[in-house]
Amino acid sequence: MKFYVSLLISFFVSLSAFAGQPFSNLDSFKNSLGFTKYYEQANKGRRLRIAVLDKGFFGYQEEIGRTLPQNTRYFAGPLQPPPPIPTPTSTQENDESRGDHGLKMAQILIGLLTDDLQAEQWEPELILYNTFGYTNLKASIDDMIANKVDLVLYSEVWEYGGNFDGTGFINAQINRATSEGIIWVNAAGNFALTTYNSRIKTLKDDWVQLPDQNNALELKCEGTGRTKCPVKIVLSWNDFKNDVDKGTNKDLDLALTDDLLNIIQTSSLTQTTEDADQPGFSKYPREIIQAELKPGTYYIRVKNRSKNFRDRDVLRITADGANLTMRSHSQDETLLNPADNSTVITVGASDSDRSSSSRRLGKPDIFAPSSLITEDGDEYRGSSNSAAIVAAGLALLKSNKPRWTRKDLLEAVLSNRQQDWNQRGLSLNVLAFGPTGPGCFMQAQLNPLPQNIVDVLSRGGVPVMTTASVRIMVPYDPVTLSPYLRRAYINDMIVALPQGGYGIFPRYAYVPPGAVEIFQRPYEAGLCYPTNGGTSGRKHFLLP
C-alpha cells in the first residue's frame, strides 16, 4: 500500500537557479564555526556516503559538478511527487512552490564540508533521496541500510505520525536506520509559535476544552489588504502505533470558524482499526484543514466523536503558514517527529524564535545559526538551514574518524561549549542600561541578521532588547572574544564592529554606526525565556 503523506518542510527555501554558489554569506560560517582550518588538513579516515532526504530536489541535475559532487545520484523511490510549479522566488517561510528545498540543503552541506568542492579530500558520495510520502521514506531507509550510508541530513518534520515522545510509525522507520549506526541529523522544525498541546477534556455538546474564547483556539491572519494567509492546520492525538497498518478507534473532528463562529471548513474523518480504503475513513489519529484566510481572527474547535479518551490522552494542534499568530501557543513542547527521536541529532536555529524545542526531552541537541543570504540579498533562516550547517560539520569529524558514534560526535562539538547563564557580570548600574522585560531581558528578533554579529551568536550570544537599544548578551566575559581586547576601565564596552571583528570603547564614547555592544549577563537580570533565548547549558555548535 502506498501512503500519500504530506511532509512539512522546515523554513522552506524557495530560490531560483544560481550561477555559482547560491548563498553569499556561507564563507562567514566557514570562519566563525571552525570549518576553515579543516580544509588544509588531510583526511585521515575515508570519504563518507551521505544522504540528503527531502521531497524537493528541483534543478539538481544542473548543479552536479558545480555545487554538488560529480558522483551525486538521485533515488526517486516508488512514489513520484507532484511536479514543481515554476513560480517566481517566494519569501514565504514554508513555500513549497518550486520544490528545491532539498537541493538547497545539499548545497549548504557540500559547500561547508568541501569548501565549495575545493577541499576534495572531504568530498563524499552524495545520494539525494526523494522522501515524498511514507512509502518513499521507508524505501529510502531500505536503500540507505543496504548501501551503508554513514550520515543522513533530514531537514523536515512530520505534523503527525508520532505521539510527541519519540514513538510512532515515522520514528519506527528512523530507528531502523540509527540502529545500523547511521548518524541521523534532523531539523527541529519551526513550530514554536504555532503549536498547542492539551489534555483531552470534553465539555458540553462533546466539544473539547480549548483555551480561548468560544471554547476554541484563536488563530489570527495578520495579513493586510488583499494579502491572505494560506494555512495548514493539523490536529493529531497520541494514538499512533509503531506499525503503520494498525489504526485507532479514538476519533476527534476538527473545525475552523470565523470570528462569528460561522464554519469555514471541517475535517471529520472516521478513525478506524479496520479497512480504511473507503472515502471518509482513516487509520491515522489526525485531521487536516487547508484554507486561504483573509486578514482577521479565526477559531479552531475540536469535537470528541468516539468518547473513549482517557486521562493520559493528549492532542496537538499545529498551524503552518506565513503571517499567522496563535495567542495561546504552548511553550517548550513544540517538537514534531522525527526531531523528537532520542537516537537522532536534533538541531535548532539559535537565531529564530520559531525554532521548535522540547524541555521534557532535552532537545534540540545542538543549536546553530541559520541566517543565509542569497546573492539577490534575500535572507532565509530556520532550523532547516541550521541542520544542514551542523550536518556538514559532523561529516568532517565522521570522515576523519569513521568509527565515531552519535555520542562521540556530540561530545566533540559540545565539549566546553555549554555555557552557564548563572554566571554574572557587572551590575546594571555600571552598564547604564536595563532590561525591557519584567526584571529580565526579552530576546530580540533581528531580520535581516547583521553579519557582524554572526560570530558572537555562534558562540552563544543572544540578541536582547535593552532600555538603550538592541544588544547581545553572552554568558561569559566578552573580552575573551578576541585576544587583542584589553579594558582600561571595568565598564568599557566590547562591540561587534560593522566591518567585522571586535573593538573596545569607553562606556559613554561614540561608537560607529552599525556597531553592537556585547555584554555579560548582568548581576540583577537574566533572560526572560531561557528555552528560546539560551538556557543554562544551551548547546551551541562549534567545530573543535
XYZ file of C-alpha atoms in Angstrom:
544
model
C 0.000 0.000 0.000
C 1.251 3.492 -0.821
C 0.647 6.285 1.613
C 0.339 9.777 0.251
C 1.505 11.580 3.341
C 2.292 15.263 3.280
C 5.570 16.280 4.877
C 6.169 19.672 6.408
C 9.314 21.421 5.240
C 11.015 23.475 7.951
C 11.514 27.038 6.773
C 11.278 26.113 3.100
C 13.903 27.884 0.976
C 12.468 28.521 -2.471
C 15.118 30.005 -4.713
C 15.744 30.289 -8.417
C 18.761 28.677 -10.039
C 22.083 30.406 -9.460
C 25.276 30.563 -11.425
C 27.847 29.639 -8.803
C 27.124 29.451 -5.112
C 23.521 30.160 -4.087
C 24.398 31.893 -0.801
C 26.545 34.985 -0.425
C 27.431 34.567 3.273
C 28.407 30.904 3.505
C 32.057 31.875 3.993
C 31.175 33.649 7.245
C 30.041 30.324 8.703
C 33.191 28.608 7.490
C 35.205 31.072 9.539
C 33.040 31.571 12.632
C 32.107 27.911 13.200
C 35.581 26.447 12.728
C 35.361 24.849 9.268
C 38.246 26.729 7.635
C 41.086 25.001 9.480
C 39.969 21.600 8.188
C 40.236 22.493 4.512
C 44.051 22.324 4.546
C 44.160 19.144 6.623
C 44.447 15.618 5.282
C 41.528 13.253 5.651
C 42.917 10.570 7.961
C 39.835 8.418 7.613
C 37.762 7.901 4.473
C 35.231 9.642 2.305
C 31.682 9.253 3.560
C 28.464 8.191 1.917
C 25.990 10.959 2.789
C 22.245 11.028 2.212
C 20.027 14.105 1.967
C 16.353 13.238 2.407
C 13.702 15.600 1.103
C 10.755 15.786 -1.240
C 12.156 18.611 -3.366
C 15.344 18.495 -5.470
C 14.175 20.581 -8.416
C 17.168 21.589 -10.592
C 19.712 19.225 -9.017
C 20.925 17.874 -12.393
C 22.309 21.276 -13.420
C 24.196 21.583 -10.110
C 26.150 18.326 -10.347
C 29.794 19.287 -10.784
C 29.025 22.927 -9.866
C 27.723 22.917 -6.297
C 27.216 19.154 -5.876
C 29.815 16.381 -6.307
C 30.203 14.684 -9.662
C 29.233 11.345 -8.122
C 25.858 12.622 -6.867
C 22.986 10.267 -7.586
C 19.225 10.585 -7.161
C 16.957 7.944 -5.626
C 13.457 8.555 -6.980
C 11.609 5.997 -4.886
C 8.440 4.153 -5.873
C 6.147 7.165 -5.413
C 6.705 10.269 -7.519
C 5.983 13.717 -6.035
C 3.774 16.173 -7.911
C 5.663 18.308 -10.460
C 7.068 21.625 -9.175
C 5.232 24.809 -10.043
C 7.547 27.248 -11.872
C 6.558 30.347 -9.897
C 8.814 33.304 -9.073
C 11.021 33.113 -5.998
C 8.947 33.440 -2.850
C 9.872 34.874 0.536
C 7.295 32.827 2.430
C 8.821 30.727 5.180
C 7.265 27.416 4.169
C 6.694 27.960 0.455
C 6.723 24.613 -1.368
C 6.000 26.045 -4.818
C 9.283 25.182 -6.557
C 10.316 22.038 -4.724
C 14.043 22.789 -4.407
C 14.317 22.747 -0.612
C 16.347 19.519 -0.614
C 18.703 20.873 -3.255
C 19.459 23.945 -1.147
C 20.085 21.804 1.935
C 22.515 19.665 -0.066
C 24.284 22.786 -1.368
C 24.745 24.155 2.169
C 26.123 20.825 3.384
C 28.513 20.333 0.454
C 29.618 23.973 0.397
C 30.680 23.867 4.050
C 32.048 20.316 4.031
C 34.237 20.729 0.936
C 34.891 24.491 0.813
C 32.712 24.684 -2.303
C 34.245 21.497 -3.767
C 37.797 22.853 -3.397
C 38.805 20.574 -0.477
C 38.494 17.347 -2.458
C 39.685 15.120 0.396
C 36.355 15.660 2.179
C 34.129 15.211 -0.869
C 31.553 12.491 -0.113
C 29.457 10.181 -2.212
C 26.161 12.064 -2.155
C 22.732 10.456 -2.538
C 19.584 12.579 -2.840
C 16.531 10.628 -1.663
C 13.004 11.584 -2.664
C 11.010 11.080 0.553
C 7.624 12.283 -0.650
C 5.273 10.161 1.459
C 5.716 7.303 3.873
C 6.290 4.745 1.098
C 9.322 6.655 -0.204
C 10.659 7.290 3.296
C 10.631 3.567 4.038
C 12.153 2.715 0.643
C 14.893 5.305 1.191
C 15.791 3.821 4.557
C 15.887 0.344 3.000
C 18.337 1.616 0.386
C 20.464 3.534 2.901
C 20.869 0.455 5.070
C 21.711 -1.723 2.071
C 24.277 0.805 0.802
C 25.774 1.513 4.247
C 25.153 5.248 4.308
C 27.203 6.975 7.017
C 25.250 10.155 7.678
C 21.766 11.490 6.912
C 20.500 15.073 6.708
C 16.720 15.350 7.062
C 15.568 18.969 7.233
C 11.896 18.118 7.548
C 9.440 17.176 10.262
C 6.071 15.423 10.126
C 2.992 17.128 11.514
C 1.578 13.757 12.514
C 2.679 10.153 12.801
C 4.058 10.369 16.347
C 2.962 10.631 19.955
C 5.099 13.642 20.973
C 7.579 11.350 22.762
C 9.722 9.707 20.065
C 7.306 6.871 19.286
C 5.003 6.237 16.315
C 5.396 4.777 12.832
C 7.685 7.532 11.488
C 10.158 7.131 14.327
C 9.966 3.355 13.984
C 11.437 3.744 10.495
C 14.146 6.167 11.644
C 15.090 3.710 14.404
C 15.845 1.104 11.712
C 18.478 3.444 10.275
C 20.046 4.606 13.534
C 20.209 1.039 14.877
C 22.510 0.279 11.931
C 24.898 3.015 13.065
C 23.737 5.701 10.620
C 24.211 9.219 12.031
C 20.853 10.950 11.575
C 20.784 14.773 11.696
C 17.266 16.226 11.862
C 15.975 19.805 11.845
C 13.943 20.737 14.911
C 11.181 22.300 12.814
C 9.711 25.775 13.193
C 6.506 25.438 15.186
C 7.479 27.159 18.447
C 4.845 29.884 17.991
C 2.071 27.880 16.313
C 1.696 24.680 18.345
C -0.852 23.955 21.066
C -0.897 20.847 23.306
C -3.500 19.830 25.893
C -5.239 17.001 27.661
C -8.470 15.906 26.034
C -11.203 17.223 28.332
C -14.703 17.062 26.883
C -17.325 19.689 27.746
C -20.910 20.415 26.668
C -22.064 19.047 23.306
C -18.887 16.954 23.043
C -16.652 19.968 22.324
C -13.094 19.536 23.641
C -11.875 22.227 26.005
C -9.555 24.760 24.352
C -8.046 27.855 25.988
C -9.527 30.888 24.220
C -12.997 32.373 23.984
C -15.771 30.282 22.432
C -14.047 27.208 23.881
C -11.667 27.395 20.937
C -8.075 28.088 19.946
C -7.647 31.553 18.463
C -5.705 31.924 15.212
C -5.059 35.264 13.538
C -4.143 36.063 9.967
C -2.015 39.196 10.237
C -2.121 39.968 6.515
C -3.116 43.411 5.283
C -5.326 44.495 2.435
C -5.620 41.742 -0.128
C -2.829 39.697 1.435
C -4.153 36.327 2.510
C -2.765 33.612 4.755
C -2.518 30.131 3.267
C -2.756 27.850 6.297
C -2.490 24.170 7.051
C -3.989 23.145 10.393
C -3.281 19.663 11.693
C -4.947 18.038 14.695
C -3.353 14.839 15.983
C -3.563 12.823 19.173
C -1.291 10.305 20.854
C -2.581 7.015 19.476
C -0.130 6.368 16.628
C 1.278 2.857 16.559
C 4.780 1.845 15.534
C 3.146 -0.339 12.886
C 1.714 1.898 10.152
C -1.044 -0.617 9.355
C -2.551 -0.526 12.834
C -5.280 2.061 13.244
C -7.132 3.717 16.115
C -10.675 3.662 17.449
C -10.285 7.085 19.066
C -11.925 9.793 16.980
C -11.727 13.608 17.076
C -13.047 16.078 14.491
C -11.612 19.477 13.560
C -13.428 22.696 12.656
C -12.283 26.171 11.605
C -14.663 29.113 12.099
C -14.606 32.866 11.614
C -14.992 35.322 14.492
C -18.786 34.878 14.410
C -18.388 31.087 14.684
C -19.504 30.532 11.114
C -17.871 27.306 9.970
C -15.318 27.839 7.202
C -14.098 24.276 6.893
C -14.188 20.983 8.763
C -12.256 17.719 8.760
C -14.271 14.803 10.097
C -12.676 11.535 9.059
C -13.864 8.417 10.835
C -10.881 6.827 12.558
C -10.873 3.027 12.392
C -8.824 -0.082 13.063
C -10.425 -1.837 10.102
C -10.317 -1.226 6.338
C -9.638 2.488 5.744
C -9.580 2.483 1.934
C -13.138 3.765 1.634
C -13.671 7.555 1.453
C -14.087 9.330 4.768
C -12.146 6.772 6.821
C -8.597 6.801 8.164
C -6.427 4.658 10.388
C -4.438 7.702 11.420
C -5.359 9.735 14.535
C -5.290 13.054 12.729
C -7.451 15.620 10.927
C -6.203 18.252 8.452
C -7.657 21.535 7.203
C -6.068 23.588 4.425
C -7.501 27.019 3.692
C -6.665 30.503 2.452
C -7.688 33.064 5.046
C -8.396 36.754 4.745
C -6.879 39.014 7.429
C -8.790 38.599 10.675
C -9.450 36.402 13.703
C -10.410 32.727 13.432
C -11.156 29.914 15.851
C -10.109 26.278 15.824
C -12.518 23.871 17.542
C -12.302 20.146 18.300
C -15.153 17.698 18.866
C -14.931 14.332 20.642
C -16.698 11.775 18.436
C -15.670 8.461 19.988
C -15.896 9.458 23.684
C -13.366 6.830 24.694
C -10.372 9.020 25.601
C -8.550 8.525 28.884
C -6.862 10.972 31.249
C -3.427 10.321 29.745
C -4.576 11.136 26.209
C -3.360 14.413 24.713
C -3.914 16.310 21.492
C -1.723 18.616 19.466
C -2.776 21.359 17.046
C -0.239 22.871 14.651
C -0.745 25.717 12.194
C 1.637 26.181 9.301
C 1.767 29.282 7.123
C 3.011 32.839 6.856
C 1.640 35.789 8.869
C -0.114 33.568 11.433
C -0.241 34.119 15.187
C -1.553 31.731 17.836
C -2.090 33.620 21.090
C -2.259 30.537 23.330
C 0.561 28.565 21.770
C 2.364 26.105 24.006
C 5.808 26.844 25.389
C 8.711 24.405 25.385
C 6.911 21.350 23.912
C 6.674 22.010 20.187
C 8.961 19.358 18.709
C 7.462 17.231 15.942
C 8.677 13.826 14.784
C 11.257 12.608 13.972
C 13.006 15.536 15.664
C 11.752 14.084 18.968
C 13.596 10.806 18.379
C 16.219 10.125 21.056
C 18.534 8.403 18.556
C 18.843 11.356 16.145
C 20.848 14.563 16.488
C 18.217 17.294 16.583
C 19.322 20.774 15.510
C 17.594 24.031 16.399
C 18.133 27.532 14.996
C 19.833 29.810 17.508
C 18.630 32.915 15.654
C 14.917 32.122 15.220
C 12.139 32.284 17.805
C 10.127 29.866 15.646
C 12.585 27.011 16.138
C 10.876 24.141 17.979
C 12.056 22.559 21.212
C 11.117 20.114 23.961
C 12.139 20.796 27.544
C 10.879 17.349 28.586
C 13.024 15.537 26.002
C 16.005 17.878 26.352
C 16.042 18.695 22.656
C 17.390 20.169 20.388
C 20.732 18.527 21.000
C 22.575 21.376 19.238
C 21.789 24.977 18.310
C 23.380 26.651 15.306
C 22.888 29.904 13.388
C 20.755 29.731 10.275
C 20.674 33.102 8.528
C 21.621 32.561 4.898
C 21.570 35.334 2.328
C 21.147 34.811 -1.388
C 23.132 36.736 -3.949
C 19.962 38.771 -4.509
C 20.043 39.869 -0.863
C 17.086 37.806 0.387
C 17.534 36.283 3.841
C 16.279 32.853 4.904
C 16.583 31.369 8.351
C 15.222 28.456 10.346
C 16.134 25.025 11.619
C 16.447 23.524 8.113
C 19.493 25.659 7.432
C 20.907 25.037 10.918
C 20.624 21.275 10.443
C 22.468 21.453 7.111
C 25.254 23.501 8.714
C 25.648 21.058 11.607
C 25.487 18.028 9.294
C 28.440 19.435 7.347
C 30.493 19.822 10.497
C 29.641 16.367 11.797
C 30.513 14.923 8.385
C 34.016 16.429 8.633
C 34.552 14.791 12.001
C 32.999 11.474 10.981
C 35.034 11.355 7.775
C 38.231 11.887 9.750
C 37.208 9.308 12.404
C 34.765 6.885 10.747
C 34.200 4.863 13.919
C 32.792 7.813 15.842
C 29.241 7.347 17.087
C 26.463 9.843 17.763
C 27.771 10.210 21.310
C 31.340 10.813 20.131
C 30.270 13.484 17.647
C 28.115 15.339 20.155
C 30.871 15.291 22.742
C 33.348 16.677 20.202
C 31.271 19.659 19.070
C 29.832 20.439 22.510
C 32.937 19.925 24.633
C 33.373 23.050 26.757
C 30.678 24.770 24.699
C 27.868 24.562 27.247
C 27.512 27.987 28.758
C 26.363 28.655 32.300
C 23.899 31.557 32.248
C 24.037 31.690 36.038
C 27.490 33.287 35.818
C 27.021 37.004 36.401
C 28.919 40.037 35.242
C 28.604 43.720 36.043
C 25.690 45.423 37.733
C 23.102 47.203 35.603
C 24.108 50.407 37.395
C 27.567 50.097 35.882
C 26.262 49.151 32.434
C 23.918 52.190 32.416
C 21.031 50.386 30.763
C 18.411 47.869 31.832
C 16.013 45.195 30.598
C 12.676 45.900 28.956
C 11.020 42.768 30.323
C 9.685 42.232 33.857
C 13.072 42.120 35.556
C 14.591 40.192 32.661
C 15.855 40.680 29.109
C 13.472 39.948 26.232
C 15.011 38.243 23.221
C 15.136 40.476 20.120
C 14.410 39.200 16.623
C 16.739 40.683 14.005
C 15.609 40.364 10.410
C 17.783 40.590 8.419
C 20.568 39.389 10.677
C 23.578 41.776 10.693
C 26.650 39.877 9.540
C 28.905 41.462 12.167
C 27.118 39.571 14.967
C 27.026 36.106 13.349
C 30.253 35.101 15.095
C 29.117 36.044 18.603
C 25.729 34.379 18.062
C 27.540 31.184 17.102
C 29.378 31.464 20.428
C 26.192 31.525 22.474
C 25.218 35.183 22.248
C 21.544 36.189 22.328
C 20.162 39.475 20.887
C 18.142 41.226 23.608
C 16.081 44.376 23.988
C 17.521 46.883 26.457
C 16.420 50.354 27.530
C 19.179 51.748 25.296
C 18.964 49.621 22.138
C 19.361 46.049 20.961
C 22.492 44.474 22.397
C 23.997 40.980 22.521
C 24.065 39.206 25.884
C 26.557 36.378 26.456
C 27.101 34.027 29.420
C 30.815 34.897 29.730
C 33.053 37.942 29.777
C 33.003 39.218 26.150
C 36.586 40.463 26.432
C 37.535 36.829 25.753
C 36.073 37.029 22.223
C 39.405 38.317 20.937
C 42.958 38.107 22.329
C 43.529 41.728 21.304
C 40.906 43.237 23.609
C 42.087 44.979 26.787
C 39.898 47.072 29.093
C 41.160 50.324 30.557
C 38.090 50.629 32.820
C 35.780 47.978 34.207
C 32.748 49.286 32.307
C 34.394 49.604 28.870
C 32.146 48.365 26.061
C 33.029 45.368 23.890
C 31.375 45.859 20.482
C 30.970 43.907 17.267
C 32.280 46.298 14.630
C 30.290 46.953 11.436
C 33.205 45.828 9.242
C 33.659 42.634 11.295
C 35.752 41.773 14.329
C 35.586 43.332 17.777
C 36.571 46.631 19.342
C 36.589 48.264 22.757
C 35.229 51.710 23.645
C 34.715 53.730 26.835
C 31.175 53.391 28.218
C 29.889 56.771 27.055
C 32.023 57.148 23.935
C 30.769 57.454 20.368
C 30.676 54.098 18.554
C 30.492 53.632 14.768
C 27.044 53.228 13.184
C 26.190 49.540 12.963
C 28.372 48.573 15.936
C 26.608 46.408 18.536
C 27.600 46.154 22.193
C 28.160 42.707 23.697
C 27.747 42.344 27.459
C 27.843 39.544 30.012
C 24.604 38.535 31.747
C 24.436 41.185 34.491
C 24.134 40.591 38.200
C 20.450 41.516 38.517
C 18.706 40.099 35.425
C 18.856 37.151 33.045
C 16.853 36.078 30.009
C 13.048 36.125 30.159
C 12.573 32.994 28.082
C 15.540 30.698 28.721
C 14.409 27.903 26.381
C 14.101 30.303 23.436
C 16.888 32.624 24.419
C 19.511 30.248 25.716
C 19.286 28.046 28.790
C 21.837 27.191 31.363
C 23.861 24.795 29.279
C 22.344 25.668 25.894
C 24.351 23.706 23.362
C 25.844 25.747 20.538
C 27.638 24.158 17.614
C 31.335 24.829 17.062
C 33.894 22.544 15.453
C 36.800 21.609 17.744
